[in-house]
Amino acid sequence: MNIPVIASMRTALRSVLHWNPLALGPRRGAPAAAALLALTERVPAMAAPCRMHPAVYAIEAAVMDWARRTGLRADPGTGFHRMAGRAFAEFDAAAAALFAQWLTWLFNLDDELDENRGDVDLFHGLLEGGAAHPLESAFADLWRVTSVRMSDLWRTRFAANLMRQHDACRVEAENRATGRVPTLEQYPALRRGTVGPYLYDLVEPCLRVEVPAWVHECEPWQELVNACNDVTAWCNDVASLPKERGDTHNLVVVVMHQLGLDQPEATAWVLDRIAERCQDMHDAVLRLPLDTLTPRLARDVSKVACAYMAAPRAHLDWLMESTRYT
């Protein structure tokens, strides 16, 4: 493959780590999220805020209109359009809007599971194409738009990751019923499931590309996705801790329980692990096998990887301004 093309792809990936600084908007988010700001001094990839998509208000309008049409809740203060607008700042507005709609659906699903004490029967309706519940009909609407250009392999992977969430939510429900606290060894994989692992599959259809199956299966790609999942999920755990008081499915709580630390000590321990996983993301993205791909495929893979690399800081900025955990 052409060496200058590979060099330009790797430069694009590195550039994600060095966005131009922009001031944060009003800090209306969870007070506990302030602890995460220490990461901006420790992790180069999180040092500066992400750019915001220039069409962020159009993205917001698209999300609100879609939510009203499908019967889902969409509070503008929650700001999923802003999270997507940052993660997809370098791409077209349609990509950001579609991803923001999926985020809106996912968090409505999360709320529904919380309100119904972890009842996971809803997943069966999703997989069977049901339309009795607004979440089912909204899912079907998103699925028609999202899957149309994608291969059967991608659809199979998405369905498998939806089932991963089902299984993880079922384990959480059983833990809550019995008062069981997951161990530090069990928690990362469990949390990767409950957070919605198919979110990482959705980047491809949003960008209208598809990463080759063998790249998905290679160790650097798996490490990139898992580390990105861990970083965003654990940051969410820190920010949501006060609101979710009493729930043991939070990394800070697990650390307090297993290591006997108080809350500030446990939070510091989690921040250390988040910083380590950010470094793991950085190392993994530089090991992607771009030089074995055609120029077009290398560009496609780089686009998806760039979106992953932007996700931790985009998520941090969202936690600082969203009203979801206040």
Short mmCIF file of C-alpha atoms in Angstrom, two decimals, residues 49-190:
data_model
loop_
_atom_site.label_atom_id
_atom_site.label_comp_id
_atom_site.label_asym_id
_atom_site.label_seq_id
_atom_site.Cartn_x
_atom_site.Cartn_y
_atom_site.Cartn_z
CA PRO A 49 -12.52 19.98 24.70
CA CYS A 50 -13.78 18.50 21.46
CA ARG A 51 -14.95 20.72 18.67
CA MET A 52 -18.72 21.03 18.43
CA HIS A 53 -20.45 20.20 15.17
CA PRO A 54 -21.41 23.45 13.39
CA ALA A 55 -24.92 22.06 12.77
CA VAL A 56 -25.54 21.14 16.43
CA TYR A 57 -28.90 22.95 16.54
CA ALA A 58 -30.12 21.15 13.44
CA ILE A 59 -29.00 17.89 15.05
CA GLU A 60 -30.97 18.77 18.18
CA ALA A 61 -34.07 19.53 16.11
CA ALA A 62 -33.77 16.21 14.28
CA VAL A 63 -33.51 14.30 17.56
CA MET A 64 -36.43 16.12 19.22
CA ASP A 65 -38.66 15.66 16.19
CA TRP A 66 -37.82 11.96 15.97
CA ALA A 67 -38.41 11.43 19.71
CA ARG A 68 -41.81 13.10 19.57
CA ARG A 69 -42.77 11.03 16.53
CA THR A 70 -41.79 7.75 18.21
CA GLY A 71 -43.12 8.55 21.68
CA LEU A 72 -39.79 8.63 23.54
CA ARG A 73 -38.68 11.15 26.14
CA ALA A 74 -36.10 13.67 24.91
CA ASP A 75 -35.26 16.45 27.35
CA PRO A 76 -33.11 19.11 25.62
CA GLY A 77 -31.17 19.53 28.87
CA THR A 78 -29.98 15.93 28.65
CA GLY A 79 -28.11 16.93 25.52
CA PHE A 80 -27.48 13.71 23.60
CA HIS A 81 -27.26 15.84 20.46
CA ARG A 82 -24.28 17.61 22.00
CA MET A 83 -22.48 14.38 22.84
CA ALA A 84 -22.99 13.16 19.28
CA GLY A 85 -22.13 16.60 17.89
CA ARG A 86 -18.73 16.36 19.54
CA ALA A 87 -17.99 12.72 18.72
CA PHE A 88 -18.94 13.30 15.06
CA ALA A 89 -17.77 16.90 14.76
CA GLU A 90 -15.67 16.11 11.69
CA PHE A 91 -18.46 14.29 9.84
CA ASP A 92 -21.80 15.28 8.33
CA ALA A 93 -24.79 16.26 10.44
CA ALA A 94 -26.77 13.18 9.41
CA ALA A 95 -24.15 10.94 11.06
CA ALA A 96 -24.34 12.87 14.33
CA ALA A 97 -28.14 13.01 14.27
CA LEU A 98 -28.51 9.26 13.74
CA PHE A 99 -26.08 8.50 16.56
CA ALA A 100 -27.87 10.98 18.86
CA GLN A 101 -31.18 9.25 18.10
CA TRP A 102 -29.66 5.92 19.07
CA LEU A 103 -28.31 7.47 22.30
CA THR A 104 -31.79 8.79 23.07
CA TRP A 105 -33.23 5.32 22.49
CA LEU A 106 -30.56 3.63 24.63
CA PHE A 107 -31.06 5.93 27.62
CA ASN A 108 -34.85 5.53 27.36
CA LEU A 109 -34.23 1.77 27.46
CA ASP A 110 -32.00 2.21 30.51
CA ASP A 111 -34.70 4.23 32.28
CA GLU A 112 -37.36 1.66 31.38
CA LEU A 113 -35.25 -1.15 32.86
CA ASP A 114 -34.67 0.89 36.03
CA GLU A 115 -38.38 1.68 36.40
CA ASN A 116 -39.32 -1.98 35.92
CA ARG A 117 -36.66 -3.38 38.27
CA GLY A 118 -34.50 -4.83 35.52
CA ASP A 119 -37.27 -6.69 33.65
CA VAL A 120 -35.50 -7.73 30.44
CA ASP A 121 -38.52 -9.15 28.59
CA LEU A 122 -38.52 -6.01 26.46
CA PHE A 123 -35.43 -7.31 24.64
CA HIS A 124 -37.44 -10.17 23.18
CA GLY A 125 -39.84 -7.73 21.56
CA LEU A 126 -36.90 -5.85 20.05
CA LEU A 127 -35.40 -8.99 18.56
CA GLU A 128 -38.75 -10.24 17.30
CA GLY A 129 -39.74 -6.97 15.64
CA GLY A 130 -42.46 -6.04 18.12
CA ALA A 131 -44.20 -2.65 18.08
CA ALA A 132 -46.37 -2.75 21.20
CA HIS A 133 -44.04 -0.52 23.23
CA PRO A 134 -42.65 2.85 22.07
CA LEU A 135 -39.13 1.49 22.56
CA GLU A 136 -39.93 -1.37 20.19
CA SER A 137 -41.39 0.82 17.46
CA ALA A 138 -38.58 3.38 17.86
CA PHE A 139 -36.02 0.59 17.59
CA ALA A 140 -37.68 -0.70 14.41
CA ASP A 141 -37.63 2.82 12.96
CA LEU A 142 -33.92 3.26 13.71
CA TRP A 143 -33.10 -0.24 12.51
CA ARG A 144 -34.66 0.38 9.08
CA VAL A 145 -32.52 3.46 8.58
CA THR A 146 -29.35 2.06 10.11
CA SER A 147 -29.09 -1.44 8.71
CA VAL A 148 -30.06 -0.77 5.10
CA ARG A 149 -26.49 -0.41 3.80
CA MET A 150 -24.88 -2.92 6.12
CA SER A 151 -23.89 -6.54 5.49
CA ASP A 152 -25.40 -9.60 7.12
CA LEU A 153 -22.17 -9.95 9.11
CA TRP A 154 -22.68 -6.49 10.60
CA ARG A 155 -26.35 -7.23 11.39
CA THR A 156 -25.34 -10.47 13.10
CA ARG A 157 -22.72 -8.68 15.16
CA PHE A 158 -25.22 -6.00 16.20
CA ALA A 159 -27.79 -8.64 17.25
CA ALA A 160 -25.14 -10.50 19.25
CA ASN A 161 -24.21 -7.31 21.10
CA LEU A 162 -27.88 -6.55 21.78
CA MET A 163 -28.10 -10.00 23.37
CA ARG A 164 -24.94 -9.21 25.37
CA GLN A 165 -26.80 -6.27 26.87
CA HIS A 166 -29.83 -8.47 27.58
CA ASP A 167 -27.64 -11.04 29.38
CA ALA A 168 -25.73 -8.39 31.35
CA CYS A 169 -28.94 -6.64 32.44
CA ARG A 170 -30.36 -9.98 33.55
CA VAL A 171 -27.26 -10.59 35.70
CA GLU A 172 -27.62 -7.11 37.19
CA ALA A 173 -31.27 -7.79 38.02
CA GLU A 174 -30.33 -11.07 39.72
CA ASN A 175 -27.58 -9.34 41.68
CA ARG A 176 -29.98 -6.66 42.90
CA ALA A 177 -32.54 -9.27 43.92
CA THR A 178 -29.98 -11.15 46.01
CA GLY A 179 -27.95 -8.17 47.25
CA ARG A 180 -24.83 -9.46 45.52
CA VAL A 181 -22.00 -7.06 44.65
CA PRO A 182 -19.95 -7.99 41.56
CA THR A 183 -16.21 -8.39 42.06
CA LEU A 184 -13.53 -6.21 40.51
CA GLU A 185 -12.69 -9.14 38.24
CA GLN A 186 -16.30 -9.52 37.06
CA TYR A 187 -17.33 -5.90 36.79
CA PRO A 188 -15.54 -4.68 33.61
CA ALA A 189 -17.09 -7.33 31.34
CA LEU A 190 -20.50 -6.91 32.99
#
